[in-house]
Amino acid sequence: QVQLVESGGGSVQAGGSLRLSCVQSGDDIIGYRMGWFRQAPVKEREGVASITSGGDTTLEDSVKGRFTISRDNAKNTLYLQMNSLKPEDTAMYYCARVQRRGAYYSDVLSPKTYNYWGQGTQVTVSS
């Protein structure tokens, strides 16, 4: 059974940095697209970043130049390096994985594209 567990969240001041990790158990991540999403109170879940098994990345416009998504397939781990954090980045952050290995997906930042989800890790940025 696939399980995703996030860690690395916390409270930081604006301008600070955090590195989120997501470890998958129950299967290899090789061949699967994975992504990071976030959800603030009373807002819908939104895509932040996505990465193919080969390392091609897609970033949401508001995080370009500040966030970096990466993965270590040998460690079954997905990362999100977040720099220059802003108060509007405050949210619960989730990692996710798609269902089909090697498949093409047209909307890689849509939550509907992903089938497996972690429980989330909270990121709070104060001004």
XYZ file of N, CA and C in Angstrom:
381
model
N 0.836 -1.186 0.000
C 0.000 0.000 0.000
C 0.879 1.247 0.000
N 0.612 2.134 -0.924
C 1.406 3.361 -1.033
C 1.067 4.313 0.103
N 2.100 4.796 0.776
C 1.927 5.808 1.814
C 2.939 6.916 1.605
N 2.489 8.134 1.794
C 3.330 9.313 1.669
C 3.344 10.049 2.998
N 4.539 10.377 3.463
C 4.669 11.059 4.750
C 5.539 12.299 4.577
N 4.938 13.460 4.830
C 5.658 14.729 4.728
C 6.296 15.107 6.058
N 7.354 15.897 5.959
C 7.992 16.466 7.147
C 8.701 17.746 6.739
N 9.135 18.505 7.742
C 9.922 19.700 7.472
C 9.191 21.016 7.605
N 7.890 20.953 7.848
C 7.162 22.195 8.026
C 7.539 22.878 9.336
N 7.054 24.093 9.505
C 7.330 24.832 10.723
C 6.919 26.272 10.586
N 7.364 27.081 11.558
C 7.066 28.507 11.568
C 8.340 29.290 11.315
N 8.271 30.199 10.357
C 9.427 31.031 10.022
C 8.959 32.460 9.793
N 9.911 33.366 9.819
C 9.598 34.750 9.486
C 9.707 34.949 7.982
N 9.045 35.982 7.512
C 9.111 36.297 6.086
C 10.570 36.453 5.662
N 10.867 35.896 4.489
C 12.224 35.911 3.996
C 13.016 34.665 4.348
N 12.467 33.863 5.236
C 13.153 32.656 5.666
C 12.986 31.503 4.692
N 13.546 30.358 5.085
C 13.548 29.178 4.223
C 13.115 27.951 5.000
N 12.537 27.015 4.279
C 12.222 25.700 4.807
C 12.426 24.675 3.707
N 12.730 23.462 4.096
C 12.835 22.362 3.146
C 11.886 21.259 3.577
N 10.924 20.983 2.736
C 9.978 19.918 2.984
C 10.467 18.625 2.347
N 10.168 17.522 3.019
C 10.485 16.194 2.490
C 9.223 15.344 2.484
N 9.202 14.408 1.573
C 8.073 13.483 1.482
C 8.650 12.112 1.139
N 8.466 11.176 2.048
C 8.965 9.825 1.835
C 7.806 8.902 1.478
N 7.997 8.156 0.410
C 6.980 7.180 0.014
C 7.387 5.789 0.465
N 6.450 5.028 0.984
C 6.658 3.622 1.289
C 5.627 2.794 0.527
N 5.901 1.511 0.372
C 4.958 0.623 -0.277
C 5.148 0.465 -1.771
N 6.028 1.243 -2.368
C 6.276 1.178 -3.813
C 7.459 2.071 -4.119
N 8.062 1.882 -5.288
C 9.107 2.799 -5.748
C 8.471 4.040 -6.354
N 9.168 5.169 -6.275
C 8.666 6.380 -6.926
C 9.177 6.502 -8.346
N 10.090 5.620 -8.734
C 10.662 5.688 -10.087
C 9.549 5.527 -11.110
N 9.531 6.453 -12.071
C 8.545 6.375 -13.141
C 7.269 7.145 -12.898
N 7.085 7.632 -11.679
C 5.847 8.337 -11.342
C 6.083 9.842 -11.203
N 5.159 10.607 -11.768
C 5.156 12.045 -11.521
C 4.689 12.284 -10.093
N 5.325 13.276 -9.447
C 4.936 13.636 -8.088
C 4.808 15.149 -7.982
N 4.106 15.578 -6.965
C 3.877 17.014 -6.840
C 3.704 17.467 -5.404
N 3.785 18.770 -5.229
C 3.499 19.437 -3.965
C 2.288 20.345 -4.153
N 1.432 20.311 -3.152
C 0.237 21.130 -3.158
C 0.121 21.843 -1.812
N -0.697 22.870 -1.764
C -0.927 23.542 -0.505
C -2.377 23.971 -0.408
N -2.813 24.078 0.846
C -4.182 24.498 1.098
C -4.220 25.380 2.329
N -4.638 26.616 2.124
C -4.817 27.552 3.222
C -6.264 27.467 3.696
N -6.520 27.923 4.927
C -7.891 27.891 5.443
C -8.866 28.591 4.508
N -9.992 27.990 4.317
C -11.103 28.443 3.474
C -10.711 28.642 2.011
N -9.600 28.060 1.600
C -9.209 28.106 0.196
C -9.133 26.697 -0.365
N -9.207 26.599 -1.684
C -9.080 25.302 -2.325
C -7.610 24.877 -2.373
N -7.421 23.577 -2.470
C -6.059 23.068 -2.609
C -5.518 23.484 -3.973
N -4.268 23.946 -3.982
C -3.667 24.400 -5.230
C -2.316 23.742 -5.448
N -1.984 23.557 -6.727
C -0.710 22.974 -7.076
C 0.421 23.985 -6.937
N 1.525 23.548 -6.371
C 2.698 24.390 -6.185
C 3.797 24.006 -7.161
N 4.052 22.710 -7.252
C 5.153 22.247 -8.094
C 4.938 20.783 -8.424
N 5.470 20.393 -9.574
C 5.373 19.009 -10.021
C 6.678 18.598 -10.679
N 6.986 17.305 -10.621
C 8.237 16.821 -11.182
C 8.040 15.430 -11.758
N 8.626 15.226 -12.943
C 8.596 13.896 -13.540
C 9.666 13.023 -12.897
N 9.626 11.752 -13.212
C 10.639 10.847 -12.688
C 12.026 11.237 -13.180
N 12.094 11.815 -14.362
C 13.369 12.225 -14.936
C 13.848 13.587 -14.485
N 13.014 14.293 -13.719
C 13.458 15.562 -13.158
C 12.947 16.817 -13.845
N 12.070 16.687 -14.821
C 11.480 17.873 -15.434
C 10.463 18.476 -14.471
N 10.541 19.803 -14.284
C 9.720 20.448 -13.258
C 8.743 21.466 -13.837
N 7.662 21.642 -13.119
C 6.674 22.671 -13.397
C 6.373 23.381 -12.090
N 6.410 24.707 -12.108
C 6.163 25.495 -10.903
C 5.007 26.457 -11.128
N 4.235 26.633 -10.097
C 3.175 27.636 -10.132
C 3.826 29.016 -10.165
N 3.191 29.951 -10.860
C 3.826 31.242 -11.125
C 4.280 31.972 -9.862
N 3.493 31.919 -8.805
C 3.816 32.711 -7.621
C 5.032 32.192 -6.858
N 5.491 30.976 -7.156
C 6.635 30.424 -6.440
C 7.884 30.319 -7.313
N 7.750 30.662 -8.575
C 8.917 30.598 -9.471
C 10.010 31.525 -8.966
N 11.221 31.013 -8.948
C 12.347 31.795 -8.461
C 12.544 31.705 -6.962
N 11.576 31.127 -6.257
C 11.680 31.001 -4.798
C 11.666 29.534 -4.339
N 10.864 28.700 -4.981
C 10.744 27.295 -4.603
C 11.434 26.407 -5.639
N 11.973 25.292 -5.152
C 12.577 24.295 -6.023
C 12.066 22.915 -5.630
N 11.564 22.187 -6.611
C 11.139 20.805 -6.364
C 12.223 19.871 -6.877
N 12.495 18.830 -6.120
C 13.490 17.852 -6.538
C 13.112 16.493 -5.958
N 13.815 15.482 -6.389
C 13.515 14.138 -5.913
C 14.781 13.307 -5.895
N 14.805 12.329 -5.004
C 15.876 11.341 -4.946
C 15.201 9.978 -5.082
N 15.227 9.453 -6.294
C 14.517 8.199 -6.542
C 15.096 7.043 -5.727
N 16.383 7.084 -5.480
C 17.014 6.008 -4.708
C 16.532 6.005 -3.254
N 16.154 7.176 -2.766
C 15.672 7.297 -1.388
C 14.154 7.347 -1.310
N 13.501 7.235 -2.471
C 12.039 7.296 -2.488
C 11.516 8.581 -1.856
N 12.209 9.674 -2.104
C 11.917 10.924 -1.404
C 11.751 12.081 -2.380
N 10.762 12.896 -2.089
C 10.477 14.124 -2.818
C 10.785 15.304 -1.910
N 11.292 16.387 -2.482
C 11.660 17.568 -1.698
C 11.007 18.822 -2.266
N 10.853 19.802 -1.395
C 10.473 21.144 -1.809
C 11.301 22.127 -1.003
N 12.239 22.775 -1.658
C 13.038 23.831 -1.030
C 12.305 25.144 -1.225
N 12.001 25.792 -0.121
C 11.249 27.037 -0.163
C 12.098 28.159 0.407
N 12.434 29.118 -0.424
C 13.219 30.283 -0.020
C 12.386 31.550 -0.149
N 12.861 32.606 0.477
C 12.170 33.907 0.410
C 10.685 33.759 0.704
N 10.400 33.061 1.763
C 9.007 32.781 2.097
C 8.249 34.061 2.431
N 6.967 34.041 2.060
C 6.081 35.179 2.282
C 4.898 34.738 3.154
N 4.263 35.658 3.839
C 3.087 35.283 4.644
C 2.016 34.558 3.819
N 1.880 34.917 2.569
C 0.867 34.264 1.727
C 1.221 32.823 1.362
N 2.423 32.370 1.719
C 2.790 30.961 1.543
C 2.272 30.095 2.687
N 1.725 30.710 3.708
C 1.208 29.967 4.851
C 0.085 29.028 4.427
N 0.247 27.751 4.736
C -0.733 26.735 4.324
C -0.289 25.380 4.845
N -1.178 24.413 4.696
C -0.797 23.019 4.869
C -0.258 22.548 3.527
N 0.907 21.939 3.543
C 1.535 21.463 2.316
C 1.428 19.944 2.233
N 1.035 19.479 1.058
C 0.841 18.054 0.820
C 1.697 17.582 -0.349
N 2.224 16.382 -0.238
C 2.839 15.774 -1.411
C 1.851 14.759 -1.988
N 2.030 14.481 -3.265
C 1.104 13.600 -3.950
C 1.800 12.868 -5.090
N 1.216 11.744 -5.486
C 1.758 10.938 -6.575
C 0.629 10.505 -7.498
N 0.978 10.397 -8.774
C -0.021 9.958 -9.739
C -0.195 8.446 -9.693
N -1.224 7.992 -10.395
C -1.563 6.571 -10.376
C -0.701 5.746 -11.319
N -0.450 6.294 -12.533
C 0.138 5.478 -13.590
C 1.594 5.822 -13.842
N 2.422 4.819 -13.861
C 3.844 4.997 -14.115
C 4.056 5.350 -15.567
N 4.835 6.427 -15.791
C 5.230 6.791 -17.141
C 4.154 7.451 -17.982
N 3.001 7.715 -17.406
C 1.893 8.268 -18.172
C 2.051 9.772 -18.372
N 1.396 10.264 -19.436
C 1.366 11.700 -19.697
C 0.131 12.304 -19.024
N 0.317 13.439 -18.405
C -0.787 14.162 -17.778
C -0.781 15.591 -18.281
N -1.940 16.102 -18.643
C -1.997 17.430 -19.240
C -1.998 18.551 -18.206
N -2.582 18.330 -17.056
C -2.673 19.377 -16.044
C -1.939 18.916 -14.790
N -0.661 19.150 -14.778
C 0.178 18.566 -13.721
C 0.088 19.313 -12.398
N -0.546 20.464 -12.376
C -0.733 21.194 -11.125
C -2.169 21.108 -10.621
N -2.959 20.243 -11.221
C -4.320 20.031 -10.741
C -4.355 18.893 -9.736
N -4.986 19.102 -8.570
C -5.098 18.000 -7.594
C -5.787 16.771 -8.178
N -6.640 16.961 -9.172
C -7.376 15.842 -9.752
C -6.474 14.866 -10.489
N -5.270 15.295 -10.819
C -4.326 14.443 -11.548
C -3.698 13.387 -10.653
N -3.733 13.602 -9.347
C -2.991 12.790 -8.389
C -3.914 11.893 -7.588
N -3.407 10.684 -7.314
C -4.231 9.689 -6.635
C -3.811 9.400 -5.198
N -2.547 9.605 -4.899
C -2.044 9.283 -3.570
C -1.588 10.565 -2.879
N -1.948 10.691 -1.603
C -1.697 11.921 -0.861
C -1.143 11.632 0.520
N -0.273 12.523 0.964
C 0.167 12.471 2.333
C -0.797 13.207 3.246
N -0.451 13.241 4.531
C -1.307 13.879 5.530
C -1.042 15.378 5.655
N 0.072 15.821 5.134
C 0.358 17.245 5.138
C 1.305 17.668 6.244
N 1.972 18.790 6.008
C 2.825 19.413 7.008
C 2.564 20.918 6.961
N 2.434 21.521 8.125
C 2.026 22.924 8.200
C 3.217 23.859 8.032
N 3.037 24.851 7.200
C 4.021 25.923 7.023
C 3.348 27.237 7.406
N 3.967 27.959 8.335
C 3.438 29.242 8.777
C 4.521 30.293 8.639
N 4.228 31.359 7.905
C 5.179 32.429 7.664
C 4.626 33.714 8.265
N 5.369 34.281 9.191
C 4.925 35.505 9.855
C 5.629 36.714 9.259
N 4.933 37.834 9.298
C 5.501 39.059 8.712
C 6.326 39.827 9.728
